[in-house]
Coordinates of C-alpha atoms in Angstrom, one line a residue:
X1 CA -9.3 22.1 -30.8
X2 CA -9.0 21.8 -26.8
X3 CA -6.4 18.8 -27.1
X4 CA -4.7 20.3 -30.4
X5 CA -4.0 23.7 -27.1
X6 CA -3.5 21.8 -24.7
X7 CA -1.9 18.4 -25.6
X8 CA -4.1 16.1 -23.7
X9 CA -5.1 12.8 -25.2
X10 CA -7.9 12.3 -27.5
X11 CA -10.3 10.8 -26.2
X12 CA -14.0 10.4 -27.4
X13 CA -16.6 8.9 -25.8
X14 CA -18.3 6.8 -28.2
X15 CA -14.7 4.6 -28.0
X16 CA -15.0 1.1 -26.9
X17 CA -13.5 0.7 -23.1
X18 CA -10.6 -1.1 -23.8
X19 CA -8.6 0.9 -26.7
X20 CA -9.3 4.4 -24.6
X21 CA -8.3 2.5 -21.6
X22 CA -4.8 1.3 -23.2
X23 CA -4.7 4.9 -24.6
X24 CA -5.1 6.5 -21.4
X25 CA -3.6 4.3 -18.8
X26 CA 0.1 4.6 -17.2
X27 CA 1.5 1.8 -19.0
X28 CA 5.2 2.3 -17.0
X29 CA 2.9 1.9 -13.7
X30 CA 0.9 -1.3 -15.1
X31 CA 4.6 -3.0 -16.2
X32 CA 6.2 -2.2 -13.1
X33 CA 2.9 -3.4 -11.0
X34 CA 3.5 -7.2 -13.3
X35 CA 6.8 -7.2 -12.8
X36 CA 6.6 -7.1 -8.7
X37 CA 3.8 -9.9 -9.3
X38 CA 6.2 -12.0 -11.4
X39 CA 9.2 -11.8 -8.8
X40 CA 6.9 -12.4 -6.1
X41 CA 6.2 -15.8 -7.7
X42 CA 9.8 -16.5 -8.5
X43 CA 10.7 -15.7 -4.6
X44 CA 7.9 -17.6 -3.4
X45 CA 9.1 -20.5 -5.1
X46 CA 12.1 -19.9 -3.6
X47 CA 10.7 -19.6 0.0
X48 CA 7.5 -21.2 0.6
X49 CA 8.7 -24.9 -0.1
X50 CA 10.5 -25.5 3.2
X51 CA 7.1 -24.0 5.3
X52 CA 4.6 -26.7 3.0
X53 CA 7.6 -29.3 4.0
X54 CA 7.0 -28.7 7.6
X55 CA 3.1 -28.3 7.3
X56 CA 2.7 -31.8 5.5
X57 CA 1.8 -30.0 2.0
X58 CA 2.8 -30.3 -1.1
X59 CA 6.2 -28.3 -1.6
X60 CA 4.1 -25.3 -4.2
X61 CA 0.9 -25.5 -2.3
X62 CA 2.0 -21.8 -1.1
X63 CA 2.9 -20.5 -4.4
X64 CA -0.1 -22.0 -6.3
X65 CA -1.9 -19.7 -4.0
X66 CA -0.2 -17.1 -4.5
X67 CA -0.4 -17.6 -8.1
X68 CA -4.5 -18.1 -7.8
X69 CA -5.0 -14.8 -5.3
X70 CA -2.3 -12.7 -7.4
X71 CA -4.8 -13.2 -11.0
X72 CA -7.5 -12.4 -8.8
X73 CA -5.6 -9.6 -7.8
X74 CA -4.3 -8.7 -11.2
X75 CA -8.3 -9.2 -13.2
X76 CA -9.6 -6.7 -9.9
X77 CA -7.1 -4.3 -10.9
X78 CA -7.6 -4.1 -14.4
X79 CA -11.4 -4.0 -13.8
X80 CA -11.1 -1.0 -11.8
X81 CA -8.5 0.7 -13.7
X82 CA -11.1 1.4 -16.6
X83 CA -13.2 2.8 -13.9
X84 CA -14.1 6.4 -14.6
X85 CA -13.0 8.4 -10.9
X86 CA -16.9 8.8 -9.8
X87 CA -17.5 4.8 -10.0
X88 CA -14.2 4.4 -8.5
X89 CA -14.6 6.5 -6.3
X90 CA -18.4 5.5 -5.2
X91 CA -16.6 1.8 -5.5
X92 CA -14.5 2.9 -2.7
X93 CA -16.8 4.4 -0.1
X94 CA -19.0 1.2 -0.3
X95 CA -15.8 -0.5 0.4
X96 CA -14.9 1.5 3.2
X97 CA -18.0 1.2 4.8
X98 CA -18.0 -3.1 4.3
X99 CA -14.2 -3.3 5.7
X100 CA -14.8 -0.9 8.5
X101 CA -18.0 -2.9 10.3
X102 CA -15.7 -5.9 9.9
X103 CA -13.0 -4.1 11.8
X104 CA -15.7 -2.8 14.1
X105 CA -16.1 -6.5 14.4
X106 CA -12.8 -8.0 15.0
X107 CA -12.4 -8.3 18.4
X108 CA -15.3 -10.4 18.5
X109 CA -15.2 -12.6 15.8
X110 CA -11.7 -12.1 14.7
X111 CA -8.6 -14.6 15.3
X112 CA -4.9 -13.7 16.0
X113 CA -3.5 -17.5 14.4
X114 CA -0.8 -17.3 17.3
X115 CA 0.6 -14.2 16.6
X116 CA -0.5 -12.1 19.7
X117 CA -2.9 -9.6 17.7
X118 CA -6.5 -9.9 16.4
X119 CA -6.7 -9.2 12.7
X120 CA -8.4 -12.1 10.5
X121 CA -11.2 -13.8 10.2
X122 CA -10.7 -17.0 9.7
X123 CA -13.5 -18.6 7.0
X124 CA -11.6 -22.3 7.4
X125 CA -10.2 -22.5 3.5
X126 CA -9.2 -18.3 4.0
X127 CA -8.6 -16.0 5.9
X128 CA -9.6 -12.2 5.6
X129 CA -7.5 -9.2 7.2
X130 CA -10.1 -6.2 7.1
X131 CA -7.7 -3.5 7.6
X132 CA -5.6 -4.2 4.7
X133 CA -9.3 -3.7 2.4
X134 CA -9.5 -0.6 4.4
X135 CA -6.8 1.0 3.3
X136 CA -8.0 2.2 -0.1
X137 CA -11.8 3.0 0.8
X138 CA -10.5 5.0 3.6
X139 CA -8.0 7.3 1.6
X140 CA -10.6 7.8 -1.0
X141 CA -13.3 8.4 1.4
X142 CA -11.0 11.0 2.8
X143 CA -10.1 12.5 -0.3
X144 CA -13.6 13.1 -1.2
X145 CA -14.3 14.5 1.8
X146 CA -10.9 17.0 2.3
X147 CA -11.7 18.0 -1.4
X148 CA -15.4 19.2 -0.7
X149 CA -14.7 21.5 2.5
X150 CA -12.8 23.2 -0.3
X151 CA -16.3 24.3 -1.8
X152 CA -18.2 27.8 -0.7
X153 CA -20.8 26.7 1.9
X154 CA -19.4 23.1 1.9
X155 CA -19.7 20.7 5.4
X156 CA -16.1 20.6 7.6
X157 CA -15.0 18.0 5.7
X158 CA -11.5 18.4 7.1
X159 CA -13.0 17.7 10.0
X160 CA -14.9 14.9 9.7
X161 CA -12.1 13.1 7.9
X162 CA -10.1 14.1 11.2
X163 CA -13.0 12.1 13.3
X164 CA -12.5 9.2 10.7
X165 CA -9.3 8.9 11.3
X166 CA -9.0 9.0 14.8
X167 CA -12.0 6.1 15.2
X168 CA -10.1 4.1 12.6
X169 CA -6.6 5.1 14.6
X170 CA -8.3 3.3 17.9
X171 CA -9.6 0.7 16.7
X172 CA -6.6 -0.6 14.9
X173 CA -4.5 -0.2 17.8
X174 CA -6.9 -2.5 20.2
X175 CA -6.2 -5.0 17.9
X176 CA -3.1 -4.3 18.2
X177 CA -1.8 -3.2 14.7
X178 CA 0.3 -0.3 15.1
X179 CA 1.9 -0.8 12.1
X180 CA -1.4 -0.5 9.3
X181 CA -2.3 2.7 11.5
X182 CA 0.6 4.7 11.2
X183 CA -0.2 3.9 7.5
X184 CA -3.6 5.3 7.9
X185 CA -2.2 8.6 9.8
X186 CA 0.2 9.1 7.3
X187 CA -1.8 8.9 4.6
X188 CA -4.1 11.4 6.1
X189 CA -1.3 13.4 6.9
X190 CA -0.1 13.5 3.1
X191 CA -3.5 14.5 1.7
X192 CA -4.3 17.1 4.4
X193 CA -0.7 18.3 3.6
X194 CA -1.7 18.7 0.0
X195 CA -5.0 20.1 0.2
X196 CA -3.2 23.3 1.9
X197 CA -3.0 22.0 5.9
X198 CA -1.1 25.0 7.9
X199 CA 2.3 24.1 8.9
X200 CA 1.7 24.6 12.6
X201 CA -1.2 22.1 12.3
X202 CA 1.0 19.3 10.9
X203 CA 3.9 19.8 13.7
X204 CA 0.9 19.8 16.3
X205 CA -0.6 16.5 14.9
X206 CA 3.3 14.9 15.0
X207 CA 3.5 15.8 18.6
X208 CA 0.2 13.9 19.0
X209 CA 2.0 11.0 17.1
X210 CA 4.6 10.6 19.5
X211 CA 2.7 11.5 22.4
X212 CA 0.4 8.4 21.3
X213 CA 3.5 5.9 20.8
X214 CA 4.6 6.4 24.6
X215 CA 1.2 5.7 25.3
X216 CA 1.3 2.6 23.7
X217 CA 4.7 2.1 24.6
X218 CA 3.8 2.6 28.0
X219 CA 0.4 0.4 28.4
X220 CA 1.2 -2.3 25.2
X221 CA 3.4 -5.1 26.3
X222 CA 3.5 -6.4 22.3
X223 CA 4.4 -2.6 21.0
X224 CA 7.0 -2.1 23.9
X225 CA 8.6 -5.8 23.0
X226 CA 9.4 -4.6 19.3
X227 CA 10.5 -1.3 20.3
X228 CA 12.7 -2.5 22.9
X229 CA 14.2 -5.6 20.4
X230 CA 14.8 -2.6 17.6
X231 CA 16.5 -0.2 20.3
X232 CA 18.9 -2.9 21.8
X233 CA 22.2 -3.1 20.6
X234 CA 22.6 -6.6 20.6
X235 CA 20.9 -8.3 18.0
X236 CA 19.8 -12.1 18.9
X237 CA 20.4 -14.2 16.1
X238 CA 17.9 -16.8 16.7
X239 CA 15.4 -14.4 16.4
X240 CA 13.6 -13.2 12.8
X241 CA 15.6 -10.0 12.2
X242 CA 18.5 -12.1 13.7
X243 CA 18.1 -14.3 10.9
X244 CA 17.0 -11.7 8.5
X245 CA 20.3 -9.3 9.2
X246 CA 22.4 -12.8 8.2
X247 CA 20.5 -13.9 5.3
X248 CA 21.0 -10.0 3.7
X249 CA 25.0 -10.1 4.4
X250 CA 25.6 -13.0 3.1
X251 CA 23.9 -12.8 0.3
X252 CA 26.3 -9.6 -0.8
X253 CA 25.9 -8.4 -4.6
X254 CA 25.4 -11.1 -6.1
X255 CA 23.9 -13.7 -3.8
X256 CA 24.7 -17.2 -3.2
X257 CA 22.5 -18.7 -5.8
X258 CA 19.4 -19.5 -6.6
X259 CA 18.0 -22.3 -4.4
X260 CA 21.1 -22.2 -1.7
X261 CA 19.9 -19.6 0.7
X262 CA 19.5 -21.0 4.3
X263 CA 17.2 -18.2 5.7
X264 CA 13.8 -19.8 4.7
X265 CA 14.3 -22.9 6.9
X266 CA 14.7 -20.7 9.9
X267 CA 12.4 -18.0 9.0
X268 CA 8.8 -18.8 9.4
X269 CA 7.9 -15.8 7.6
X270 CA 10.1 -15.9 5.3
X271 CA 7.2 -16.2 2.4
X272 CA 5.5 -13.0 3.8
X273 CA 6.5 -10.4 5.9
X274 CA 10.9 -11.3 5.2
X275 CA 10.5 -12.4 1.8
X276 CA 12.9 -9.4 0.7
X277 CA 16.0 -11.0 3.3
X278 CA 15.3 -14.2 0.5
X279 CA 15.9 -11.5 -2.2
X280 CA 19.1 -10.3 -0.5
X281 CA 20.3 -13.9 0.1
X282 CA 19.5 -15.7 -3.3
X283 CA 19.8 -12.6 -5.8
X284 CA 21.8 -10.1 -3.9
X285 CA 21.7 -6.9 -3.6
X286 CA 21.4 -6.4 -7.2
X287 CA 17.8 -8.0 -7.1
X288 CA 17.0 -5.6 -4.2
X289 CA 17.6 -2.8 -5.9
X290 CA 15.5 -3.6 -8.9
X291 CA 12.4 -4.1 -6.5
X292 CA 13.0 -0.7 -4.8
X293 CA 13.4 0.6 -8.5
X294 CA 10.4 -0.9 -9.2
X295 CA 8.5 1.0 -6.6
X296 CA 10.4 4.4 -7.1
X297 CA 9.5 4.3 -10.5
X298 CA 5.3 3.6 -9.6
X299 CA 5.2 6.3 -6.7
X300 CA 7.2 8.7 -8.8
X301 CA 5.6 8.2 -12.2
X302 CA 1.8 8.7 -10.6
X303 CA 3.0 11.5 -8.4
X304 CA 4.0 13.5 -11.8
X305 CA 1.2 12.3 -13.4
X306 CA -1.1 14.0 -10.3
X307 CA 0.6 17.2 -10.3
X308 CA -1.3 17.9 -13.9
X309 CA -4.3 17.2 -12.4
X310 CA -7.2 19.9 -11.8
X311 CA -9.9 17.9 -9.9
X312 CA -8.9 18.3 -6.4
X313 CA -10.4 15.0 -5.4
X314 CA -8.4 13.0 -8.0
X315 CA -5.4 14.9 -7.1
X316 CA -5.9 14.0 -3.3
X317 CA -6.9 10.2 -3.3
X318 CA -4.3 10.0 -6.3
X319 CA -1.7 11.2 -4.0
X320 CA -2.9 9.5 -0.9
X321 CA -2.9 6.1 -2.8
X322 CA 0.4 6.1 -4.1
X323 CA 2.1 7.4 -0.7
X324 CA 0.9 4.8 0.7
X325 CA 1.9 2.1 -1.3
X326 CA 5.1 3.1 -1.2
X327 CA 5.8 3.8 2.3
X328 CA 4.3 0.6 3.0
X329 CA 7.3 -1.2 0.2
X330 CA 9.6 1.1 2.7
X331 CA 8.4 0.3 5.6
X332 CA 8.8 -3.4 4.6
X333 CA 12.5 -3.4 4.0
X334 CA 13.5 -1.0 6.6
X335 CA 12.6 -3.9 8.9
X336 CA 14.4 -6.6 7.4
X337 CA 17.4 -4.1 7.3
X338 CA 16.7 -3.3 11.3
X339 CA 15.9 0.9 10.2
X340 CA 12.3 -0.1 11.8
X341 CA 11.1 -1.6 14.3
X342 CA 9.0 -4.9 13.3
X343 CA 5.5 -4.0 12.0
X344 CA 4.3 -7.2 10.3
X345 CA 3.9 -5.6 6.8
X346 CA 3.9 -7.3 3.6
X347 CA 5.6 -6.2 0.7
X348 CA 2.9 -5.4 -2.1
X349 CA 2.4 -7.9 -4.7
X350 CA 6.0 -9.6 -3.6
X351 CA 4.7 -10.8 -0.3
X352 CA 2.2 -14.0 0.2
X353 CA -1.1 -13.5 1.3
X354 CA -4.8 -13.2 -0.4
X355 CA -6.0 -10.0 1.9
X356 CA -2.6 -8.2 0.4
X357 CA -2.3 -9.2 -3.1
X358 CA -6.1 -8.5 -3.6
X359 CA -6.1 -5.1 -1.2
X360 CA -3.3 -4.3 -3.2
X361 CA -5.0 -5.0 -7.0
X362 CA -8.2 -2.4 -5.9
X363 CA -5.4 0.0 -4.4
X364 CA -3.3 0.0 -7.7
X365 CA -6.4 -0.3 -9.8
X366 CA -7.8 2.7 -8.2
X367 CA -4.2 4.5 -8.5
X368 CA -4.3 3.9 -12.6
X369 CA -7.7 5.1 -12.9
X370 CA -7.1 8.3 -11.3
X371 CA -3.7 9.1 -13.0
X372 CA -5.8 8.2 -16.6
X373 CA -4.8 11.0 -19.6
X374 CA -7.9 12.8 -19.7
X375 CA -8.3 16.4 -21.8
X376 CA -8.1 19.1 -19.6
X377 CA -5.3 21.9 -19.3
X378 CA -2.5 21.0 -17.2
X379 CA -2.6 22.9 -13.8
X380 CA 0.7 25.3 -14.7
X381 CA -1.1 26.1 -17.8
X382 CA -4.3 27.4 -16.0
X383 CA -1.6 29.0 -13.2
X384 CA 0.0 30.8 -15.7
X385 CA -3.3 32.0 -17.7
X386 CA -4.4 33.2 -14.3
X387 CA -1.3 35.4 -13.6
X388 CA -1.6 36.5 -17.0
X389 CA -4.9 38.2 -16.0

């Protein structure tokens, strides 16, 4: 009788896991998510070969990576996608707490590889970036917590979350990696915003932002080189966006064909953090915008799934995750395109690299199992039964 009133889906306990999960699950979200994995493969086939070439590998040796950490990535998310929220969401905190001692650890035992700022561990066949693992533990940790101070006689939750984030904040920018903790303020920000943050509050905490980037503007020679290379207005073209700003016009709407871009022989990253400027260049812009279609159509389709939601908590880390996986897509392009400055960001599940795609299966996995049908009312039904009172 509940779901005949209220339209949810059926679902009965005694079911096995995998029918109610294919019932229940956001099956627009799960083809988008193979999608991006599939055209991550197809570019990195396109990109990778020149890097092996100069490395002494075999020209695939990138993409058969990639194709070995991406069904890791892919079997993670599905496993934690028929998570009910509590074991997700216990999942996550003992995640959180794992990836934040290895941050706590970094600068001791971590590695920069050359690149000017401490964030792997290097393990000889792998390497490990703790703050992309981070990510998802700490907006579900959050969640959990912004959603209890909601409860009579509950601890300052709001607060404590504010303490997480701050630690987490500080220790990300030592490394430095300003780039993975704007993510981690922003996502904060989005979840405090939803769980009923005062206005006033929010403008204060963005005049703390900005008062923290001339700080580090100020006393970080790495942070003031990319802000001073994205505010000049003259554009080296020997340089990565140089190259990245070339490979993107020439590519136009159509591209110049699959195989003849000249950007991944210049581009060192070109497999990772500029893999969309071999989008531009190959497939045109066309190709482009499928991918940001791709990730409209994932943030968009969870965020409408959410608003239904009644558990606070779900509603929250639901919220938090998918923000944050799309500002990070956004945040991606916006460099290759010279909107931002350079963050060193991959593009999820497009991008090499084993800490991303795998971060990025738990993240997505997460993501599907809290946007799950479940019966219950949807919130403007129990809004309007309350006015009604």
């Amino acid at each position: 009788m509940t779901e005949m009133v209220y339209g949810a889906v059926p679902v009965q306990s005694g079911d096995p896991v995998i029918p109610r999960w294919w019932r229940t699950i956001d099956k627009w979200t799960l083809s988008c998510i193979l999608v991006l994995f599939g055209i991550g493969l197809l570019l990195g086939l396109a990109s990778s070969p020149p890097l092996a070439a100069k490395n002494g590998l075999d020209p695939f040796h990138y993409v058969t990576r990639q194709a070995i950490f991406g069904g890791a990535a892919m079997f993670v998310m599905f496993v934690v996608s028929m998570m009910s929220p509590t074991m997700a969401r216990r999942l996550a905190v003992l995640g959180f707490m794992g990836a934040f001692a290895a941050l706590v650890m970094l600068p001791v035992f971590g590695t920069d590889f050359g690149k000017g700022a401490t964030r792997w561990f290097s393990l000889g066949f792998v390497s490990v970036q703790p703050s992309e693992f981070l990510k998802p533990g700490f907006i579900v940790m959050s969640a959990w917590l912004l959603a209890a101070s909601q409860q009579l006689g509950a601890p300052p939750g709001k607060l404590y979350s504010f303490v997480l984030t701050i630690v987490i904040v500080l220790l990300l920018a030592m490394q430095p990696d300003f780039g993975q903790a704007c993510l981690i303020l922003f996502s904060w920000g989005v979840m405090y915003f939803v769980a009923g943050a005062p206005m006033l509050l929010l403008l204060m905490l963005a005049g703390l932002v900005i008062l923290g980037g001339m700080v580090a503007y100020n006393g970080s020679e790495h942070f003031a080189r990319r802000i001073d290379g994205f505010l000049s207005a003259d554009l080296d073209p020997t340089t990565q966006l140089g190259y990245a700003t070339n490979a993107i016009r020439e590519g136009g709407f159509f591209g110049v064909g699959v195989g003849e871009g000249q950007v991944k022989w210049s581009l060192p990253d070109a497999h990772t953090d500029f893999i969309i400027a071999v989008a531009a260049e190959e497939y045109g812009l066309i190709c482009v915008l499928v991918i940001i279609a791709l990730y409209s159509i994932i943030v968009v389709r969870s965020l409408l799934r959410l608003m239904k939601e009644r558990d606070p908590f779900i509603r929250l880390a639901g919220t938090g995750l998918a923000c944050v996986f799309g500002v990070q897509a956004m945040i991606n392009m916006g460099v290759a395109v010279r909107l931002l400055p350079a963050k060193g960001m991959t593009l999820p599940f497009v991008s090499y690299g084993g800490s991303s795609l795998i971060a990025g299966g738990i993240t997505v996995g997460m993501l599907l199992a809290f946007t799950r049908a479940r019966p219950q009312g949807e919130m403007e039904d129990i809004l309007r039964r309350r006015a009604d009172r």
